[in-house]
Amino acid sequence: MTRFIHRVPLRFLILSDIHANGEALKAVHADAVTRGFDLTLCLGDVVGYGPDPNEAAAWVSTYADVVVRGNHDRACSNLSDYDSFHPLAQHSAAWTKEQLLPCHVEWLAQLPRGPLQVDNFDLVHGAPDDEDRYLFDAEEAAASLRHAAEQVTFFGHTHVQGGFVSRRPTGSTAALRFQTVPAQLTLEEDSLYLLNPGSVGQPRDGDPRAAYCIYEAHTSVAYFYRVEYDIRTAQEKILAAGLPEELAYRLATGR
């Protein structure tokens, strides 16, 4: 396992599932700058679905300090096929492959799979034991936590902000969802966590605002945020690119 361990207190900006949405990415970065952070981490799926694959790849490759690959990153860089994707994802993956500059294809292809350890926590795209696994419920999370190497693992893939906690000594696992955001979560010393910053570019938890997280490893506090962005422009760019209309319309509903 690759390790990125730092000896000074740091605030980590954690992004996931940007999905080539340049408008959302710009809004998240601008908002995060006002809150302060030291390093940027990305949980994968930089591309796919959205109209700005080269913009997203250029930004992440320039500004993110650690990146793990997502399933769309693999498919769009020829590391895997996308036969198992649903039709919308297949269409967008084929379009994205045609649009990506060779330098960005090469960069996506060399992204490592998770888990990657940063400081005292891990990064994955899907789950600690399977980079493509979706963690939607507590039962799935409990099984996956048996493979977790650190107290907290940050994951993406589901596009749902929140996560799961397994409390000791009972070992019971429960979902973490936030009624209002911003939300602050202080980790309990005797518990294990799977935390999802939510999707930057295509939320699917009913809130269309772009999502992200800032984590203070030295205080074990995670801060979850949402930010408004120019959805209409993102939609217009999707339609102008000839991508499926549903990919544009779903941005307004967060579904």
Coordinates of C-alpha atoms in Angstrom, one line a residue, residues 15-19 21 24 28 44-45 49 155-162 196-205 207-212 225-227 229 251:
L15 CA -13.3 15.7 -3.4
S16 CA -15.0 12.8 -5.2
D17 CA -17.0 12.1 -8.4
I18 CA -16.3 15.4 -10.2
H19 CA -17.6 13.7 -13.4
N21 CA -18.5 19.1 -14.3
A24 CA -19.3 22.5 -10.0
V28 CA -16.3 23.9 -4.8
G44 CA -11.8 9.2 -8.3
D45 CA -14.3 9.5 -11.2
Y49 CA -21.1 12.0 -17.6
F155 CA -15.0 6.7 -0.1
G156 CA -17.0 7.9 -3.1
H157 CA -18.8 6.1 -5.9
T158 CA -22.4 6.4 -4.5
H159 CA -22.6 10.2 -4.9
V160 CA -24.3 10.3 -1.5
Q161 CA -22.8 12.6 1.2
G162 CA -22.5 11.0 4.6
N196 CA -18.3 10.0 1.8
P197 CA -17.7 13.7 0.9
G198 CA -20.5 13.4 -1.7
S199 CA -20.2 14.2 -5.4
V200 CA -18.8 17.4 -6.7
G201 CA -20.3 17.1 -10.2
Q202 CA -23.4 14.8 -10.0
P203 CA -25.0 14.5 -6.5
R204 CA -27.6 11.7 -6.2
D205 CA -28.8 12.3 -2.6
D207 CA -29.5 17.8 -3.0
P208 CA -28.3 19.3 -6.4
R209 CA -25.6 21.4 -4.8
A210 CA -22.0 20.3 -5.2
A211 CA -20.6 18.4 -2.2
Y212 CA -17.2 18.2 -0.6
Y225 CA -20.3 21.2 2.9
R226 CA -22.6 21.9 -0.1
V227 CA -22.3 24.8 -2.5
Y229 CA -23.1 26.4 -8.7
L251 CA -28.3 17.9 -12.3

